[in-house]
CSV table of C-alpha atoms in Angstrom, one decimal:
chain,number,residue,atom,x,y,z
A,1,UNK,CA,-5.1,-29.9,-0.2
A,2,UNK,CA,-1.1,-29.2,-1.0
A,3,UNK,CA,0.8,-32.0,-1.7
A,4,UNK,CA,2.5,-33.9,1.4
A,5,UNK,CA,6.2,-33.8,-0.1
A,6,UNK,CA,5.1,-30.2,-0.2
A,7,UNK,CA,4.1,-29.1,2.9
A,8,UNK,CA,7.1,-31.4,4.6
A,9,UNK,CA,9.7,-29.8,2.8
A,10,UNK,CA,8.3,-26.4,3.6
A,11,UNK,CA,8.0,-27.0,7.2
A,12,UNK,CA,11.5,-28.3,7.5
A,13,UNK,CA,13.3,-25.8,5.4
A,14,UNK,CA,16.2,-24.4,7.5
A,15,UNK,CA,17.7,-21.3,7.7
A,16,UNK,CA,15.5,-18.0,6.4
A,17,UNK,CA,13.6,-17.7,3.5
A,18,UNK,CA,14.0,-16.0,0.1
A,19,UNK,CA,12.8,-12.4,0.1
A,20,UNK,CA,10.5,-13.1,-3.2
A,21,UNK,CA,7.3,-14.0,-1.4
A,22,UNK,CA,4.8,-14.1,-4.4
A,23,UNK,CA,1.6,-14.5,-2.0
A,24,UNK,CA,2.2,-10.7,-1.1
A,25,UNK,CA,1.6,-9.8,-5.0
A,26,UNK,CA,-1.8,-11.9,-4.5
A,27,UNK,CA,-2.3,-9.6,-0.9
A,28,UNK,CA,-1.5,-6.3,-3.0
A,29,UNK,CA,-3.9,-7.2,-5.5
A,30,UNK,CA,-6.9,-8.1,-2.8
A,31,UNK,CA,-6.2,-4.9,-1.0
A,32,UNK,CA,-6.3,-3.0,-4.6
A,33,UNK,CA,-9.8,-4.5,-4.9
A,34,UNK,CA,-11.0,-3.9,-1.1
A,35,UNK,CA,-10.1,-0.5,-1.4
A,36,UNK,CA,-12.4,-0.5,-4.9
A,37,UNK,CA,-15.2,-2.1,-3.2
A,38,UNK,CA,-15.4,0.4,-0.6
A,39,UNK,CA,-15.7,3.0,-3.0
A,40,UNK,CA,-18.5,0.6,-4.6
A,41,UNK,CA,-20.5,1.1,-1.1
A,42,UNK,CA,-19.3,-2.9,-0.6
A,43,UNK,CA,-17.7,-2.9,2.9
A,44,UNK,CA,-18.2,1.1,3.4
A,45,UNK,CA,-20.0,0.4,7.0
A,46,UNK,CA,-17.0,-0.9,8.9
A,47,UNK,CA,-14.2,1.0,6.4
A,48,UNK,CA,-13.1,-1.8,4.4
A,49,UNK,CA,-10.8,0.4,2.1
A,50,UNK,CA,-9.1,1.8,5.3
A,51,UNK,CA,-8.3,-1.5,6.3
A,52,UNK,CA,-6.8,-2.4,3.3
A,53,UNK,CA,-4.8,0.3,3.0
A,54,UNK,CA,-2.9,-0.8,6.2
A,55,UNK,CA,-2.5,-3.7,4.6
A,56,UNK,CA,-0.6,-1.9,1.7
A,57,UNK,CA,1.8,-0.3,4.4
A,58,UNK,CA,2.8,-3.8,5.9
A,59,UNK,CA,3.1,-4.7,2.2
A,60,UNK,CA,5.3,-2.1,1.6
A,61,UNK,CA,7.7,-2.4,4.3
A,62,UNK,CA,8.1,-5.3,3.6
A,63,UNK,CA,9.2,-4.9,-0.2
A,64,UNK,CA,11.4,-1.6,0.7
A,65,UNK,CA,13.2,-3.5,3.3
A,66,UNK,CA,14.1,-6.0,0.8
A,67,UNK,CA,14.9,-3.5,-2.0
A,68,UNK,CA,16.8,-1.6,0.8
A,69,UNK,CA,18.9,-4.7,1.7
A,70,UNK,CA,19.9,-5.2,-2.1
A,71,UNK,CA,20.6,-1.7,-2.1
A,72,UNK,CA,23.3,-2.7,0.4
A,73,UNK,CA,24.6,-5.6,-1.0
A,74,UNK,CA,25.2,-4.0,-4.2
A,75,UNK,CA,26.7,-0.4,-3.3
A,76,UNK,CA,23.6,1.3,-3.7
A,77,UNK,CA,23.2,4.5,-1.9
A,78,UNK,CA,20.9,7.4,-1.0
A,79,UNK,CA,20.6,8.5,-4.2
A,80,UNK,CA,20.4,5.6,-6.4
A,81,UNK,CA,17.6,4.3,-4.0
A,82,UNK,CA,15.7,7.8,-4.1
A,83,UNK,CA,16.2,7.5,-7.8
A,84,UNK,CA,14.5,4.2,-8.6
A,85,UNK,CA,11.6,5.6,-5.8
A,86,UNK,CA,10.9,8.2,-8.0
A,87,UNK,CA,10.9,6.7,-11.0
A,88,UNK,CA,8.9,3.8,-10.1
A,89,UNK,CA,6.5,6.0,-8.4
A,90,UNK,CA,6.0,9.8,-9.7
A,91,UNK,CA,5.1,8.8,-13.4
A,92,UNK,CA,2.3,6.8,-13.3
A,93,UNK,CA,1.1,9.0,-10.6
A,94,UNK,CA,1.4,12.2,-12.8
A,95,UNK,CA,-0.3,10.2,-15.5
A,96,UNK,CA,-2.9,9.5,-13.0
A,97,UNK,CA,-3.3,13.2,-12.3
A,98,UNK,CA,-3.4,14.4,-15.5
A,99,UNK,CA,-6.1,11.6,-16.3
A,100,UNK,CA,-8.3,13.1,-13.3
A,101,UNK,CA,-7.7,17.0,-14.5
A,102,UNK,CA,-8.9,15.7,-17.8
A,103,UNK,CA,-12.0,14.0,-16.7
A,104,UNK,CA,-12.7,17.1,-14.7
A,105,UNK,CA,-12.8,19.2,-17.6
A,106,UNK,CA,-14.8,17.2,-19.4
A,107,UNK,CA,-17.2,17.1,-17.1
A,108,UNK,CA,-17.3,21.0,-16.5
A,109,UNK,CA,-17.6,21.3,-20.5
A,110,UNK,CA,-20.4,19.3,-19.8
A,111,UNK,CA,-21.9,21.3,-17.5
A,112,UNK,CA,-22.2,19.0,-14.7
A,113,UNK,CA,-20.0,21.0,-12.0
A,114,UNK,CA,-16.4,22.6,-11.6
A,115,UNK,CA,-14.0,20.3,-9.2
A,116,UNK,CA,-10.9,21.8,-10.6
A,117,UNK,CA,-9.3,24.1,-7.9
A,118,UNK,CA,-8.2,27.8,-8.5
A,119,UNK,CA,-5.8,27.5,-5.9
A,120,UNK,CA,-1.7,27.5,-7.2
A,121,UNK,CA,-0.7,25.6,-3.9
A,122,UNK,CA,-2.8,22.9,-4.2
A,123,UNK,CA,-1.5,22.4,-7.7
A,124,UNK,CA,2.1,22.4,-6.6
A,125,UNK,CA,0.9,20.3,-3.4
A,126,UNK,CA,-0.9,17.6,-5.9
A,127,UNK,CA,1.8,17.2,-8.5
A,128,UNK,CA,4.7,17.2,-6.0
A,129,UNK,CA,2.9,15.0,-3.3
A,130,UNK,CA,2.9,17.2,-0.6
A,131,UNK,CA,-0.5,17.6,0.2
A,132,UNK,CA,0.5,16.5,3.4
A,133,UNK,CA,1.7,20.1,4.1
A,134,UNK,CA,-1.8,21.3,4.7
A,135,UNK,CA,-2.5,18.9,7.6
A,136,UNK,CA,0.2,20.1,9.5
A,137,UNK,CA,-2.3,23.5,10.3
A,138,UNK,CA,-5.5,21.8,9.4
A,139,UNK,CA,-5.7,18.2,11.2
A,140,UNK,CA,-8.2,15.8,10.4
A,141,UNK,CA,-9.1,12.6,12.2
A,142,UNK,CA,-8.6,10.6,8.5
A,143,UNK,CA,-5.9,11.9,6.0
A,144,UNK,CA,-8.5,11.0,3.2
A,145,UNK,CA,-10.3,14.1,4.3
A,146,UNK,CA,-7.5,16.5,3.3
A,147,UNK,CA,-9.7,18.7,1.1
A,148,UNK,CA,-6.1,19.5,-1.0
A,149,UNK,CA,-6.3,16.4,-2.3
A,150,UNK,CA,-7.5,16.4,-5.8
A,151,UNK,CA,-8.0,12.5,-5.7
A,152,UNK,CA,-8.4,11.2,-1.7
A,153,UNK,CA,-7.3,7.5,-2.3
A,154,UNK,CA,-4.0,9.4,-2.8
A,155,UNK,CA,-3.7,10.0,1.0
A,156,UNK,CA,-1.5,7.1,1.6
A,157,UNK,CA,1.1,8.2,-1.3
A,158,UNK,CA,1.5,11.3,1.3
A,159,UNK,CA,3.0,8.9,3.8
A,160,UNK,CA,4.7,6.4,1.3
A,161,UNK,CA,7.1,9.2,-0.1
A,162,UNK,CA,8.0,10.0,3.4
A,163,UNK,CA,8.5,6.2,4.6
A,164,UNK,CA,11.0,6.2,1.2
A,165,UNK,CA,12.9,9.0,2.4
A,166,UNK,CA,13.3,7.7,5.6
A,167,UNK,CA,14.6,4.6,4.5
A,168,UNK,CA,17.0,5.9,2.1
A,169,UNK,CA,18.3,7.9,5.1
A,170,UNK,CA,18.3,4.5,7.1
A,171,UNK,CA,20.4,2.9,4.1
A,172,UNK,CA,23.0,5.3,4.4
A,173,UNK,CA,23.0,4.6,8.2
A,174,UNK,CA,23.1,0.9,7.7
A,175,UNK,CA,27.0,0.5,8.3
A,176,UNK,CA,26.6,1.8,12.0
A,177,UNK,CA,23.3,0.6,12.5
A,178,UNK,CA,21.3,-2.3,10.8
A,179,UNK,CA,18.1,-1.2,9.1
A,180,UNK,CA,15.9,-3.3,11.2
A,181,UNK,CA,16.8,-2.0,14.6
A,182,UNK,CA,17.0,1.5,13.3
A,183,UNK,CA,14.0,1.5,11.9
A,184,UNK,CA,12.4,-0.3,15.0
A,185,UNK,CA,14.2,2.7,17.2
A,186,UNK,CA,12.6,5.1,15.6
A,187,UNK,CA,8.9,3.0,15.9
A,188,UNK,CA,9.5,3.6,19.5
A,189,UNK,CA,8.3,7.8,19.5
A,190,UNK,CA,6.2,6.9,16.9
A,191,UNK,CA,4.0,4.0,19.1
A,192,UNK,CA,4.0,6.8,21.8
A,193,UNK,CA,2.9,9.7,19.5
A,194,UNK,CA,0.1,7.2,18.7
A,195,UNK,CA,-1.0,6.6,21.9
A,196,UNK,CA,-1.5,10.1,22.7
A,197,UNK,CA,-2.9,10.7,19.5
A,198,UNK,CA,-4.6,7.8,18.3
A,199,UNK,CA,-7.8,9.7,16.1
A,200,UNK,CA,-6.0,12.4,14.6
A,201,UNK,CA,-3.8,13.0,11.4
A,202,UNK,CA,-0.8,15.6,11.1
A,203,UNK,CA,0.3,14.1,7.8
A,204,UNK,CA,3.4,13.0,9.3
A,205,UNK,CA,4.8,9.6,8.8
A,206,UNK,CA,4.8,9.5,12.5
A,207,UNK,CA,1.5,8.6,12.5
A,208,UNK,CA,2.0,5.3,10.2
A,209,UNK,CA,5.5,4.8,10.9
A,210,UNK,CA,4.6,1.7,13.3
A,211,UNK,CA,2.5,0.3,10.5
A,212,UNK,CA,5.6,0.5,8.2
A,213,UNK,CA,8.1,-1.2,10.3
A,214,UNK,CA,6.0,-3.8,11.5
A,215,UNK,CA,6.5,-5.0,7.7
A,216,UNK,CA,10.4,-4.2,7.9
A,217,UNK,CA,10.0,-7.0,10.9
A,218,UNK,CA,8.3,-9.5,9.0
A,219,UNK,CA,10.8,-9.1,6.2
A,220,UNK,CA,13.8,-9.6,8.9
A,221,UNK,CA,11.7,-12.5,10.6
A,222,UNK,CA,11.4,-14.3,7.6
A,223,UNK,CA,14.4,-13.8,5.1
A,224,UNK,CA,17.1,-13.1,7.8
A,225,UNK,CA,18.9,-15.3,10.2
A,226,UNK,CA,17.5,-14.8,13.5
A,227,UNK,CA,18.1,-16.5,17.3
A,228,UNK,CA,15.3,-18.8,18.2
A,229,UNK,CA,14.2,-16.6,21.3
A,230,UNK,CA,14.4,-13.4,19.2
A,231,UNK,CA,11.9,-15.2,16.5
A,232,UNK,CA,9.6,-16.0,19.6
A,233,UNK,CA,9.6,-12.6,20.9
A,234,UNK,CA,8.7,-11.4,17.4
A,235,UNK,CA,5.8,-13.5,17.1
A,236,UNK,CA,4.6,-12.9,20.8
A,237,UNK,CA,5.1,-9.7,20.5
A,238,UNK,CA,2.5,-9.2,17.3
A,239,UNK,CA,0.0,-11.7,18.9
A,240,UNK,CA,0.3,-9.3,22.0
A,241,UNK,CA,0.0,-6.1,19.8
A,242,UNK,CA,-3.2,-7.8,17.7
A,243,UNK,CA,-5.1,-9.0,20.6
A,244,UNK,CA,-4.6,-5.6,22.9
A,245,UNK,CA,-5.8,-3.9,19.9
A,246,UNK,CA,-8.9,-6.3,19.3
A,247,UNK,CA,-9.8,-5.2,22.9
A,248,UNK,CA,-9.5,-1.7,22.9
A,249,UNK,CA,-10.5,-1.2,19.5
A,250,UNK,CA,-14.2,-2.6,20.2
A,251,UNK,CA,-14.4,-0.6,23.3
A,252,UNK,CA,-13.4,2.7,21.2
A,253,UNK,CA,-15.5,5.2,19.3
A,254,UNK,CA,-16.8,4.5,15.4
A,255,UNK,CA,-16.5,6.9,13.0
A,256,UNK,CA,-13.2,8.3,13.6
A,257,UNK,CA,-9.8,7.1,13.1
A,258,UNK,CA,-8.6,4.8,15.9
A,259,UNK,CA,-5.3,3.4,15.9
A,260,UNK,CA,-6.4,0.2,17.8
A,261,UNK,CA,-7.8,-0.6,14.9
A,262,UNK,CA,-5.1,-0.6,12.7
A,263,UNK,CA,-2.8,-1.9,14.7
A,264,UNK,CA,-5.3,-5.1,15.0
A,265,UNK,CA,-5.2,-4.9,11.4
A,266,UNK,CA,-1.5,-4.9,10.6
A,267,UNK,CA,-0.6,-7.2,13.7
A,268,UNK,CA,-3.0,-10.1,12.2
A,269,UNK,CA,-1.8,-9.5,8.9
A,270,UNK,CA,1.9,-9.7,10.0
A,271,UNK,CA,1.6,-12.9,11.8
A,272,UNK,CA,-0.8,-14.1,8.8
A,273,UNK,CA,2.3,-13.2,6.6
A,274,UNK,CA,4.6,-15.1,8.6
A,275,UNK,CA,2.5,-18.7,9.1
A,276,UNK,CA,1.3,-18.3,5.3
A,277,UNK,CA,5.3,-18.1,4.2
A,278,UNK,CA,5.9,-22.0,3.9
A,279,UNK,CA,3.2,-22.7,1.4
A,280,UNK,CA,4.0,-19.8,-0.9
A,281,UNK,CA,5.5,-22.0,-3.5
A,282,UNK,CA,2.7,-24.2,-3.4
A,283,UNK,CA,0.1,-21.3,-3.5
A,284,UNK,CA,2.5,-19.7,-6.7
A,285,UNK,CA,2.3,-23.0,-8.6
A,286,UNK,CA,-2.0,-23.3,-8.0
A,287,UNK,CA,-4.2,-21.7,-10.4
A,288,UNK,CA,-5.6,-19.5,-8.0
A,289,UNK,CA,-2.3,-18.2,-7.1
A,290,UNK,CA,-1.3,-18.0,-10.8
A,291,UNK,CA,-4.1,-15.4,-11.0
A,292,UNK,CA,-4.0,-13.7,-8.0
A,293,UNK,CA,-0.3,-12.5,-8.5
A,294,UNK,CA,-1.3,-11.8,-12.3
A,295,UNK,CA,-3.9,-9.4,-10.9
A,296,UNK,CA,-1.7,-7.8,-8.6
A,297,UNK,CA,0.3,-6.4,-11.6
A,298,UNK,CA,-2.0,-4.1,-11.7
A,299,UNK,CA,-2.5,-3.2,-8.1
A,300,UNK,CA,-0.7,0.1,-8.4
A,301,UNK,CA,-3.0,1.4,-11.6
A,302,UNK,CA,-6.1,0.2,-9.8
A,303,UNK,CA,-5.5,2.0,-6.8
A,304,UNK,CA,-4.6,5.6,-8.9
A,305,UNK,CA,-7.8,5.5,-11.4
A,306,UNK,CA,-10.8,3.8,-10.0
A,307,UNK,CA,-11.9,6.6,-7.7
A,308,UNK,CA,-12.5,9.6,-10.2
A,309,UNK,CA,-14.0,6.7,-12.7
A,310,UNK,CA,-17.0,5.6,-10.2
A,311,UNK,CA,-19.5,8.2,-11.9
A,312,UNK,CA,-18.9,7.4,-15.7
A,313,UNK,CA,-18.0,3.6,-15.1
A,314,UNK,CA,-21.7,3.7,-13.2
A,315,UNK,CA,-23.5,5.3,-16.0
A,316,UNK,CA,-21.9,2.5,-18.2
A,317,UNK,CA,-23.4,-0.2,-16.0
A,318,UNK,CA,-26.8,1.6,-15.8
A,319,UNK,CA,-26.9,1.5,-19.7
A,320,UNK,CA,-26.5,-2.1,-19.4
A,321,UNK,CA,-29.1,-2.4,-17.1
A,322,UNK,CA,-31.3,-0.7,-19.1
A,323,UNK,CA,-30.5,-3.0,-22.1
A,324,UNK,CA,-31.3,-5.6,-20.5
A,325,UNK,CA,-28.6,-6.8,-17.9
A,326,UNK,CA,-29.9,-8.3,-14.9
A,327,UNK,CA,-29.7,-5.6,-12.2
A,328,UNK,CA,-27.4,-7.9,-9.5
A,329,UNK,CA,-24.8,-7.5,-12.0
A,330,UNK,CA,-24.3,-3.9,-12.0
A,331,UNK,CA,-21.6,-3.9,-9.0
A,332,UNK,CA,-19.7,-6.2,-10.7
A,333,UNK,CA,-20.2,-4.5,-14.2
A,334,UNK,CA,-18.8,-1.3,-12.8
A,335,UNK,CA,-16.0,-3.4,-10.8
A,336,UNK,CA,-14.7,-5.1,-14.5
A,337,UNK,CA,-15.0,-1.5,-15.9
A,338,UNK,CA,-12.7,-0.6,-13.3
A,339,UNK,CA,-10.0,-3.3,-13.4
A,340,UNK,CA,-10.0,-2.5,-17.3
A,341,UNK,CA,-9.4,0.9,-17.1
A,342,UNK,CA,-6.3,0.0,-14.8
A,343,UNK,CA,-5.1,-2.6,-17.3
A,344,UNK,CA,-5.2,-0.1,-19.7
A,345,UNK,CA,-3.4,2.8,-17.6
A,346,UNK,CA,-0.8,-0.1,-16.7
A,347,UNK,CA,0.3,-1.0,-20.0
A,348,UNK,CA,0.5,2.8,-21.3
A,349,UNK,CA,1.3,4.5,-18.5
A,350,UNK,CA,3.1,2.5,-15.5
A,351,UNK,CA,4.7,-0.6,-17.1
A,352,UNK,CA,7.2,2.1,-19.0
A,353,UNK,CA,8.3,3.4,-15.6
A,354,UNK,CA,8.7,-0.2,-14.0
A,355,UNK,CA,12.6,-0.4,-12.6
A,356,UNK,CA,14.6,-3.0,-14.6
A,357,UNK,CA,16.3,-5.8,-12.6
A,358,UNK,CA,20.1,-5.2,-12.5
A,359,UNK,CA,20.7,-9.0,-11.9
A,360,UNK,CA,19.1,-12.1,-11.2
A,361,UNK,CA,19.0,-11.4,-7.8
A,362,UNK,CA,17.0,-8.6,-7.8
A,363,UNK,CA,14.3,-10.8,-9.5
A,364,UNK,CA,13.8,-12.0,-6.0
A,365,UNK,CA,13.1,-8.8,-4.1
A,366,UNK,CA,11.5,-6.5,-6.7
A,367,UNK,CA,7.7,-7.5,-6.1
A,368,UNK,CA,6.3,-6.2,-9.2
A,369,UNK,CA,9.2,-3.5,-8.9
A,370,UNK,CA,8.0,-1.6,-6.1
């Protein structure tokens, strides 16, 4: 139950909200943990991991839109924007790749098989996050099926780097065309592409730009002044997308990518972000909110490290069960181990590369400096 004063003040608050949305950090953490659960075979029957990545794309759109607006206000151009994105994303990613290679070399030395590719092209693609190029010639239903990925979970980063590059271009164009307008215009041909190819991936941004652009739309819906009619059109549009997509999703195929499922997820999540915004301050002060926001800090590290540590953490959990730990605790134990690895990785490999806020105002838009 929320304090009555908080509910009243939030409901009557005039004008746009602050760009800093603490609940997003909690959603990031929950989404990352959902991906972990999927790889622990919890929720894999309904593709929980893929659903959680769709949530990530919306959150990414919101956060990068906030960062882009900060760059516009402070005169940061294309180069400055991209340098901050590269600093934030690539060093931890490269550490994760090296971590993966170290575990594969250890596995090979123990006679457990060789999972290290001999292709120099695959190595270059994995160190530059350009594995998506392979899908141009060998499209698949899910991008995670790309056999040029060292770690299949990294597929979403291929799209993220394209999103960042496109947002940097839109940033340059912003004096003539506002970012939210250009992002929406670009979403139109991407929407049509999705309609034509709802179950295939070529590794190009067009396949997930609509999902990302919805996150951008949520940012401007919440944080910029909009006319009442435009606000209503936005909300009704998201509601219509969710409703139609749910209907088509239920009638669609299984076992393949189905864009209507993704649209249903991103539209419902976008509506949830809009509806829950007024309670963000109360959530942030709650015990649950503090815990989930703190967990959200290690989201990227958990995403980067969990998949190729499934087997060793399972081995440790099995040993603990043999020494008397109840068998039903095996999955929680393994999840705890994966989180512990992520915490260590965050401290040594991600924390040093967090972008430092240039001023107080940026602290309200950083969302863990993504």
